[in-house]
Backbone as a printed PyTorch tensor [residue, N CA C, xyz], in Angstrom:
tensor([[[-17.7620, -17.2870, -36.6190],
         [-17.6090, -16.3440, -37.5730],
         [-16.2120, -16.0330, -37.7690]],

        [[-15.7470, -15.9600, -39.0600],
         [-14.2300, -15.8190, -39.3820],
         [-13.8310, -14.3660, -39.3320]],

        [[-12.7510, -14.1880, -38.9070],
         [-12.1160, -12.7910, -38.9500],
         [-11.4670, -12.4940, -40.2260]],

        [[-11.9930, -11.5780, -40.9750],
         [-11.4080, -11.3480, -42.3580],
         [-10.1680, -10.3700, -42.2000]],

        [[ -9.8780,  -9.8250, -41.1580],
         [ -8.6490,  -8.9000, -41.0300],
         [ -7.4560,  -9.7460, -40.9870]],

        [[ -6.3970,  -9.0870, -41.4150],
         [ -5.0730,  -9.6940, -41.4480],
         [ -4.5240,  -9.8110, -40.1010]],

        [[ -3.9360, -11.0430, -39.8330],
         [ -3.3720, -11.2620, -38.5510],
         [ -2.2040, -10.3830, -38.2810]],

        [[ -1.4490, -10.1950, -39.2870],
         [ -0.3410,  -9.2030, -39.1800],
         [ -0.7400,  -7.8150, -38.9020]],

        [[ -1.7560,  -7.4130, -39.4440],
         [ -2.3950,  -6.0230, -39.1260],
         [ -2.8210,  -5.9420, -37.8510]],

        [[ -3.5010,  -6.9260, -37.2800],
         [ -3.8950,  -6.8910, -35.9590],
         [ -2.7600,  -6.8680, -34.9410]],

        [[ -1.7800,  -7.6550, -35.2150],
         [ -0.6010,  -7.6510, -34.4270],
         [  0.1290,  -6.2730, -34.3660]],

        [[  0.3170,  -5.6640, -35.6280],
         [  0.8820,  -4.4030, -35.8140],
         [  0.0860,  -3.2860, -34.9950]],

        [[ -1.4020,  -3.2820, -35.0860],
         [ -2.1550,  -2.5050, -34.3250],
         [ -1.9340,  -2.5210, -32.7390]],

        [[ -1.9140,  -3.8480, -32.3790],
         [ -1.7270,  -4.1010, -30.9580],
         [ -0.3910,  -3.6640, -30.5130]],

        [[  0.6730,  -3.8540, -31.2690],
         [  1.9830,  -3.3340, -30.9730],
         [  2.0480,  -1.8140, -30.8540]],

        [[  1.2400,  -1.1660, -31.8540],
         [  1.3320,   0.1480, -31.7040],
         [  0.5200,   0.8250, -30.5710]],

        [[ -0.5780,   0.1410, -30.2180],
         [ -1.3410,   0.5810, -29.0510],
         [ -0.4360,   0.3310, -27.7660]],

        [[  0.2030,  -0.7370, -27.6770],
         [  1.0410,  -1.0900, -26.5090],
         [  2.1750,  -0.0460, -26.4840]],

        [[  2.7550,   0.2980, -27.5760],
         [  3.8390,   1.2050, -27.5280],
         [  3.4160,   2.6720, -27.1070]],

        [[  2.1690,   2.9340, -27.6290],
         [  1.6110,   4.2490, -27.3460],
         [  1.2310,   4.3730, -25.9290]],

        [[  0.6040,   3.3640, -25.3590],
         [  0.2820,   3.3770, -24.0100],
         [  1.5010,   3.3670, -23.2020]],

        [[  2.5130,   2.7550, -23.4690],
         [  3.7680,   2.8570, -22.6030],
         [  4.3560,   4.2860, -22.7180]],

        [[  4.2880,   4.9120, -23.9420],
         [  4.9050,   6.2640, -24.0580],
         [  4.0050,   7.1030, -23.1470]],

        [[  2.7040,   7.0760, -23.2250],
         [  1.8720,   7.9370, -22.4450],
         [  2.0660,   7.7370, -21.0000]],

        [[  2.2720,   6.5100, -20.5460],
         [  2.5220,   6.2640, -19.1820],
         [  3.8110,   6.7830, -18.7100]],

        [[  4.8860,   6.6630, -19.5730],
         [  6.2140,   7.1760, -19.1940],
         [  6.1360,   8.7850, -19.0180]],

        [[  5.2990,   9.4050, -19.9800],
         [  5.1320,  10.7700, -19.9070],
         [  4.4970,  11.2940, -18.6750]],

        [[  3.4430,  10.5880, -18.2330],
         [  2.6530,  10.9740, -17.1490],
         [  3.4680,  10.6680, -15.8890]],

        [[  4.3780,   9.5510, -15.7710],
         [  5.1720,   9.3070, -14.7610],
         [  6.1620,  10.4530, -14.4910]],

        [[  6.6860,  11.0160, -15.6430],
         [  7.5850,  12.1180, -15.4990],
         [  6.9340,  13.3490, -14.8430]],

        [[  5.6510,  13.5560, -15.1820],
         [  4.8340,  14.6350, -14.6360],
         [  4.6820,  14.3240, -13.0420]],

        [[  4.2890,  13.1320, -12.8130],
         [  4.1700,  12.7480, -11.3610],
         [  5.4190,  12.8610, -10.5710]],

        [[  6.4820,  12.5000, -11.1290],
         [  7.8020,  12.6790, -10.5550],
         [  8.0450,  14.0330, -10.1920]],

        [[  7.8430,  14.9580, -11.1500],
         [  8.1300,  16.3960, -10.9860],
         [  7.2950,  16.8290,  -9.8010]],

        [[  5.8740,  16.6440,  -9.8130],
         [  5.0480,  16.9200,  -8.7990],
         [  5.3360,  16.3620,  -7.3790]],

        [[  5.7630,  15.1010,  -7.4020],
         [  6.0170,  14.5470,  -6.1290],
         [  7.4760,  14.8970,  -5.4740]],

        [[  8.3410,  15.3670,  -6.3400],
         [  9.6600,  15.6660,  -5.8400],
         [  9.6210,  16.8240,  -4.8770]],

        [[  8.9510,  17.8810,  -5.1540],
         [  8.7620,  18.9070,  -4.1870],
         [  9.9930,  19.6780,  -3.9550]],

        [[ 11.0510,  19.4270,  -4.6380],
         [ 12.4590,  19.9370,  -4.4420],
         [ 12.4710,  21.4660,  -4.7660]],

        [[ 11.7360,  21.8550,  -5.7530],
         [ 11.8290,  23.2670,  -6.1280],
         [ 10.6380,  24.1040,  -5.9200]],

        [[  9.5050,  23.5060,  -5.4150],
         [  8.2120,  24.2190,  -5.0900],
         [  7.4360,  23.5030,  -4.0570]],

        [[  6.6400,  24.2270,  -3.4070],
         [  5.8100,  23.6740,  -2.3220],
         [  4.3550,  23.3400,  -2.8600]],

        [[  3.8610,  24.1260,  -3.5950],
         [  2.5470,  24.0210,  -4.1740],
         [  2.5050,  24.0400,  -5.6790]],

        [[  1.9890,  23.0610,  -6.3030],
         [  1.8120,  23.0230,  -7.8150],
         [  0.4360,  23.6120,  -8.0550]],

        [[  0.2810,  24.2410,  -9.3140],
         [ -0.7440,  24.8560,  -9.8930],
         [ -1.2230,  23.9430, -11.0240]],

        [[ -2.2690,  23.0950, -10.8250],
         [ -2.6660,  22.2870, -11.8950],
         [ -3.8150,  23.0750, -12.7540]],

        [[ -4.5260,  22.3730, -13.5890],
         [ -5.4360,  23.0550, -14.5180],
         [ -6.4190,  24.0070, -13.7400]],

        [[ -7.0770,  23.5500, -12.5980],
         [ -7.9800,  24.3560, -11.8400],
         [ -7.8290,  23.9840, -10.2610]],

        [[ -6.5560,  23.7170,  -9.8150],
         [ -6.5400,  23.4020,  -8.3310],
         [ -5.0120,  23.7060,  -7.9580]],

        [[ -4.8950,  24.0510,  -6.6960],
         [ -3.6410,  24.2330,  -6.0270],
         [ -3.4320,  22.7810,  -5.3930]],

        [[ -2.1560,  22.3400,  -5.5480],
         [ -1.7800,  20.9090,  -5.0950],
         [ -0.5230,  21.0390,  -4.2180]],

        [[ -0.6460,  20.8070,  -2.8220],
         [ -1.8500,  20.4640,  -2.0770],
         [ -2.7840,  21.7530,  -1.8750]],

        [[ -4.0170,  21.4880,  -1.6510],
         [ -4.8680,  22.6500,  -1.4860],
         [ -4.5810,  23.3700,   0.0580]],

        [[ -4.0580,  22.6000,   0.9110],
         [ -3.7000,  23.2570,   2.1620],
         [ -2.2400,  22.8750,   2.5890]],

        [[ -1.5850,  23.8660,   3.0180],
         [ -0.1300,  23.5390,   3.3510],
         [  0.1630,  24.2160,   4.7540]],

        [[  0.8650,  23.5380,   5.5880],
         [  1.1500,  24.0450,   6.8870],
         [  2.6730,  24.3060,   6.9430]],

        [[  3.0870,  25.5910,   7.2730],
         [  4.3790,  25.9910,   7.4530],
         [  4.6030,  26.7530,   8.7220]],

        [[  5.8970,  27.0950,   9.0130],
         [  6.2300,  27.8090,  10.2050],
         [  6.4190,  29.2740,   9.9430]],

        [[  6.3030,  30.1630,  10.9630],
         [  6.5730,  31.5580,  10.7600],
         [  7.9960,  31.6750,  10.2870]],

        [[  8.1280,  32.5350,   9.1730],
         [  9.3740,  32.8770,   8.4350],
         [  9.6380,  31.9600,   7.2550]],

        [[  8.8400,  30.9470,   7.0570],
         [  9.0190,  30.0250,   5.9150],
         [  8.5830,  30.7740,   4.5980]],

        [[  9.3800,  30.4790,   3.5830],
         [  9.0160,  30.9700,   2.2250],
         [  8.2070,  29.8550,   1.5010]],

        [[  7.0960,  30.2430,   0.8070],
         [  6.3180,  29.1860,   0.1410],
         [  6.5060,  29.4640,  -1.2980]],

        [[  6.8420,  28.3830,  -2.1570],
         [  6.9350,  28.5540,  -3.5720],
         [  5.8970,  27.8060,  -4.2280]],

        [[  5.1710,  28.6440,  -5.0330],
         [  4.0180,  28.0670,  -6.0280],
         [  4.6720,  27.8440,  -7.3530]],

        [[  4.4570,  26.7260,  -8.0000],
         [  4.9390,  26.5700,  -9.3630],
         [  3.7380,  26.2150, -10.3250]],

        [[  3.6610,  26.9050, -11.3700],
         [  2.6130,  26.5730, -12.4320],
         [  2.9510,  25.3120, -13.1300]],

        [[  2.3730,  24.2730, -12.7640],
         [  2.7320,  22.8860, -13.3030],
         [  1.7550,  22.4670, -14.4480]],

        [[  0.9510,  23.5690, -14.8120],
         [ -0.0690,  23.2050, -15.9690],
         [  0.2490,  24.1650, -17.2270]],

        [[ -0.5070,  23.9560, -18.2740],
         [ -0.3610,  24.9230, -19.3910],
         [ -1.1460,  26.1120, -19.2810]],

        [[ -1.9610,  26.2530, -18.4230],
         [ -2.8120,  27.3800, -18.1660],
         [ -2.1410,  28.4720, -17.2840]],

        [[ -2.4450,  29.7740, -17.5080],
         [ -1.8580,  30.8130, -16.6040],
         [ -2.7390,  30.7880, -15.3940]],

        [[ -2.0380,  31.1660, -14.2470],
         [ -2.6660,  31.3050, -12.9980],
         [ -2.1680,  32.3950, -12.2590]],

        [[ -2.8760,  32.8420, -11.1080],
         [ -2.4440,  33.8930, -10.2230],
         [ -2.4860,  33.3380,  -8.7880]],

        [[ -1.7480,  33.9460,  -7.8310],
         [ -1.8220,  33.6100,  -6.4880],
         [ -2.2300,  34.8910,  -5.8300]],

        [[ -3.5260,  35.0580,  -5.2100],
         [ -4.0010,  36.2220,  -4.7080],
         [ -4.6510,  36.0300,  -3.3310]],

        [[ -4.2330,  36.6750,  -2.2790],
         [ -4.8670,  36.4830,  -0.9370],
         [ -6.2550,  37.0160,  -0.9700]],

        [[ -7.1010,  36.4220,  -0.1680],
         [ -8.4150,  36.9280,   0.2310],
         [ -8.1520,  37.8530,   1.1880]],

        [[ -8.0920,  39.2110,   0.8720],
         [ -7.7460,  40.2540,   1.6870],
         [ -8.6790,  40.2850,   3.0230]],

        [[ -9.9600,  40.0130,   3.0490],
         [-10.7150,  40.0610,   4.3020],
         [-10.4940,  38.9260,   5.3070]],

        [[ -9.6490,  37.9710,   4.8660],
         [ -9.4690,  36.7810,   5.8190],
         [ -8.0670,  36.6980,   6.3300]],

        [[ -7.2760,  37.7510,   6.0060],
         [ -5.9380,  37.7050,   6.5100],
         [ -5.7690,  37.7740,   7.9280]],

        [[ -4.8690,  37.1000,   8.5930],
         [ -4.7480,  37.3870,  10.0540],
         [ -4.4440,  38.8020,  10.3180]],

        [[ -4.7050,  39.1860,  11.5290],
         [ -4.3690,  40.5080,  11.9780],
         [ -2.9150,  40.7420,  11.8750]],

        [[ -2.5390,  41.8710,  11.4080],
         [ -1.1620,  42.3780,  11.1750],
         [ -0.4550,  41.7800,   9.9670]],

        [[ -1.1870,  40.8480,   9.3010],
         [ -0.3970,  40.1170,   8.0520],
         [ -0.6190,  41.0170,   6.9050]],

        [[  0.4910,  41.0160,   6.0960],
         [  0.5420,  41.7180,   4.8400],
         [ -0.2490,  41.0430,   3.7090]],

        [[ -0.7550,  41.8080,   2.8770],
         [ -1.5380,  41.1690,   1.5930],
         [ -0.4470,  40.7270,   0.8530]],

        [[ -0.7930,  39.6460,   0.0390],
         [  0.2580,  39.0190,  -0.9020],
         [ -0.5640,  38.7100,  -2.2530]],

        [[  0.1660,  38.9920,  -3.3460],
         [ -0.3640,  38.5020,  -4.6940],
         [  0.6620,  38.5270,  -5.6570]],

        [[  0.5840,  37.5360,  -6.5880],
         [  1.5620,  37.4760,  -7.7580],
         [  1.2460,  38.8910,  -8.5030]],

        [[  2.3630,  39.4560,  -8.9730],
         [  2.3310,  40.8320,  -9.4830],
         [  2.5380,  41.8550,  -8.4740]],

        [[  2.6110,  41.4810,  -7.2320],
         [  2.9430,  42.3580,  -6.1040],
         [  1.9450,  43.4960,  -5.9450]],

        [[  0.5180,  43.2580,  -6.1660],
         [ -0.2350,  44.2980,  -5.7860],
         [ -0.5070,  44.4100,  -4.4220]],

        [[ -1.0910,  45.6680,  -4.0620],
         [ -1.2860,  45.9880,  -2.6780],
         [ -2.6200,  45.6510,  -2.0960]],

        [[ -3.5450,  45.4170,  -2.9280],
         [ -4.8320,  45.0010,  -2.4770],
         [ -5.5050,  43.7940,  -3.4030]],

        [[ -6.4040,  43.2370,  -2.8430],
         [ -7.1500,  42.1970,  -3.6540],
         [ -7.8500,  42.8770,  -4.9150]],

        [[ -8.4500,  44.0100,  -4.6550],
         [ -9.1350,  44.6170,  -5.7280],
         [ -8.1670,  45.0740,  -6.8230]],

        [[ -7.0050,  45.5790,  -6.3820],
         [ -5.9350,  46.0010,  -7.3880],
         [ -5.4270,  44.7050,  -8.2060]],

        [[ -5.3880,  43.6000,  -7.5750],
         [ -4.9130,  42.4830,  -8.2620],
         [ -6.0640,  42.0710,  -9.1860]],

        [[ -7.3200,  42.0390,  -8.7900],
         [ -8.4310,  41.5850,  -9.7350],
         [ -8.5080,  42.5730, -10.9110]],

        [[ -8.4000,  43.8070, -10.6140],
         [ -8.5460,  44.7960, -11.7960],
         [ -7.2380,  44.6760, -12.7210]],

        [[ -6.0780,  44.4510, -12.1160],
         [ -4.9050,  44.3020, -13.0100],
         [ -5.0630,  43.1460, -13.8540]],

        [[ -5.6540,  41.9720, -13.3340],
         [ -5.8020,  40.8330, -14.0810],
         [ -6.9040,  41.0010, -15.1940]],

        [[ -8.0080,  41.6250, -14.8200],
         [ -9.0550,  42.0270, -15.8160],
         [ -8.6400,  42.8620, -16.9850]],

        [[ -7.7900,  43.8670, -16.6010],
         [ -7.4020,  44.7700, -17.6130],
         [ -6.2220,  44.3810, -18.5130]],

        [[ -5.2340,  43.5960, -18.0020],
         [ -4.1390,  43.2710, -18.7060],
         [ -3.3850,  41.9750, -18.3180]],

        [[ -4.2110,  41.0140, -17.6880],
         [ -3.6920,  39.7500, -17.3210],
         [ -2.5860,  39.9640, -16.3540]],

        [[ -2.6390,  41.0280, -15.4380],
         [ -1.5690,  41.4120, -14.5970],
         [ -1.4390,  40.2190, -13.4420]],

        [[ -0.3690,  39.9240, -13.0540],
         [ -0.1180,  38.8370, -12.0200],
         [ -0.1930,  37.4190, -12.5760]],

        [[ -0.1870,  37.3380, -13.7820],
         [ -0.3380,  35.9370, -14.4130],
         [  0.9410,  35.2650, -14.3270]],

        [[  0.9220,  33.9210, -13.7750],
         [  2.0940,  33.1950, -13.6970],
         [  1.9290,  32.2140, -14.8560]],

        [[  2.9380,  32.2140, -15.7380],
         [  2.8730,  31.2950, -17.0110],
         [  3.3540,  29.9450, -16.5030]],

        [[  3.1600,  28.9360, -17.4690],
         [  3.4780,  27.5770, -17.2510],
         [  5.0120,  27.5100, -16.8420]],

        [[  5.3320,  26.7370, -15.7570],
         [  6.7360,  26.5580, -15.4370],
         [  7.2890,  27.5790, -14.5580]],

        [[  6.5890,  28.8610, -14.5130],
         [  7.0630,  29.9210, -13.6650],
         [  6.5340,  29.7460, -12.1700]],

        [[  7.3040,  30.5080, -11.2230],
         [  6.9650,  30.5010,  -9.9720],
         [  6.6140,  31.7680,  -9.2820]],

        [[  5.9610,  31.7240,  -8.1380],
         [  5.7550,  32.9130,  -7.2770],
         [  6.1770,  32.4480,  -5.8160]],

        [[  6.8100,  33.2750,  -5.0850],
         [  7.2770,  33.0420,  -3.7740],
         [  6.6050,  34.0620,  -2.7760]],

        [[  6.4890,  33.6670,  -1.4950],
         [  6.1100,  34.6590,  -0.4890],
         [  6.5000,  34.0950,   0.7830]],

        [[  7.0740,  35.0770,   1.7300],
         [  7.4500,  34.5690,   3.0940],
         [  6.3580,  34.9520,   4.0480]],

        [[  5.9900,  33.9220,   4.7940],
         [  4.9180,  34.1620,   5.8430],
         [  5.5060,  34.6280,   7.1980]],

        [[  5.3040,  35.8220,   7.7020],
         [  5.9500,  36.1780,   8.8670],
         [  4.8670,  36.2910,  10.0700]],

        [[  3.6280,  36.0910,   9.8780],
         [  2.6540,  36.2640,  10.9760],
         [  1.9090,  34.9090,  11.0600]],

        [[  1.7480,  34.3730,  12.2570],
         [  1.0640,  33.0880,  12.3130],
         [ -0.4600,  33.3530,  12.0400]],

        [[ -1.0700,  32.2690,  11.4740],
         [ -2.5520,  32.3490,  11.2670],
         [ -2.8710,  31.4450,  10.0180]],

        [[ -4.2460,  31.6660,   9.5500],
         [ -4.6170,  31.0020,   8.3690],
         [ -4.9040,  31.9500,   7.2180]],

        [[ -4.1920,  31.6920,   6.0910],
         [ -4.2730,  32.4840,   4.8720],
         [ -4.9920,  31.8680,   3.8340]],

        [[ -6.1660,  32.3230,   3.4110],
         [ -6.9390,  31.8480,   2.2750],
         [ -6.5220,  32.6850,   1.0100]],

        [[ -6.3120,  31.9050,  -0.0810],
         [ -6.0550,  32.4780,  -1.3020],
         [ -6.6850,  31.8890,  -2.5640]],

        [[ -6.4830,  32.5380,  -3.7110],
         [ -7.3110,  32.0180,  -4.8930],
         [ -6.5020,  32.2950,  -6.1240]],

        [[ -7.0340,  31.6330,  -7.2840],
         [ -6.4670,  31.9750,  -8.6500],
         [ -7.6320,  32.6970,  -9.3060]],

        [[ -7.3230,  34.0420,  -9.5940],
         [ -8.3760,  34.8620, -10.1240],
         [ -9.1000,  34.2920, -11.2660]],

        [[ -8.3880,  33.7760, -12.3290],
         [ -9.1590,  33.1430, -13.5150],
         [ -9.9370,  31.9460, -13.2930]],

        [[ -9.4820,  31.2300, -12.2350],
         [-10.1310,  29.9470, -11.9990],
         [-10.8050,  29.8960, -10.5890]],

        [[-11.0310,  30.9020,  -9.9500],
         [-11.8130,  30.8490,  -8.6320],
         [-13.0990,  30.3320,  -8.8300]],

        [[-13.8300,  30.5740,  -9.8000],
         [-15.2290,  29.9410,  -9.8950],
         [-15.1580,  28.5410, -10.2030]],

        [[-14.0900,  27.9300, -10.6380],
         [-13.9190,  26.5840, -10.7510],
         [-13.4100,  25.8590,  -9.4520]],

        [[-13.1660,  26.6400,  -8.3790],
         [-12.8930,  26.1590,  -7.1060],
         [-11.2640,  26.2010,  -6.8320]],

        [[-10.5430,  26.9800,  -7.5500],
         [ -9.2220,  26.9230,  -7.4530],
         [ -8.7680,  27.9710,  -6.2130]],

        [[ -8.9060,  27.4250,  -5.0070],
         [ -8.5870,  28.1580,  -3.8500],
         [ -7.7160,  27.3750,  -2.9650]],

        [[ -6.9940,  28.0190,  -2.1340],
         [ -6.0810,  27.2150,  -1.2460],
         [ -5.8890,  27.9830,   0.1040]],

        [[ -5.2620,  27.1980,   1.1100],
         [ -4.9920,  27.6620,   2.3590],
         [ -3.6050,  27.4410,   2.7840]],

        [[ -3.0480,  28.4540,   3.4250],
         [ -1.6980,  28.2850,   4.0190],
         [ -2.0020,  28.4940,   5.5540]],

        [[ -1.4740,  27.4540,   6.3270],
         [ -1.5270,  27.6550,   7.8110],
         [ -0.2070,  27.8510,   8.3270]],

        [[  0.0220,  29.0330,   9.0160],
         [  1.3340,  29.4430,   9.5380],
         [  1.3440,  29.1250,  11.0350]],

        [[  2.2450,  28.2490,  11.4950],
         [  2.2570,  28.0790,  12.8960],
         [  3.4850,  28.6230,  13.4970]],

        [[  3.5430,  28.8980,  14.7590],
         [  4.7460,  29.4400,  15.4540],
         [  5.6990,  28.3010,  15.8350]]])
C-alpha cells in the first residue's frame, strides 16, 4: 500500500516530535537536578509525597522542606507520636495538631507555596511522624529519625 502523505510533512513531524521530546527531557532533567542537588533543602514536597519519605538526622540538626511541586502543602507533626519531651512542630507555627488542622480548614493556614520552604530544628532524639494536611488521605506522610 502506498503512503499518500508527503515525505516532507512526515520528516517535519518527526523533527518536531524529536525536538519536543528533547525539550521535555531537558526540562525534566532540570527538575531532577534540583531535586538531587539537596543543597538548599533536605526534603522535597512533590504532588502527593515527601521525598525522601524518611530522613535520618542528628540531634540539633535543622531540616529544610521545600515545596518542589505546584500544589500547596503543609508540614504538620502527628502530635500523638512525638518522642517524650519533644516539641510539636508545624508550618504556620501552630502549637497543636488540631490548631494546625483548624487553621488549614478555615483559611489555608500553614500552607507552603510552590518554591517556599519550612525549617525545623530537632533537639530531642526519637522518631517523628508528620503529614501534609491537604494530602494526608493520598498518603503524604513522612518520618524524621533523630539520632544522638
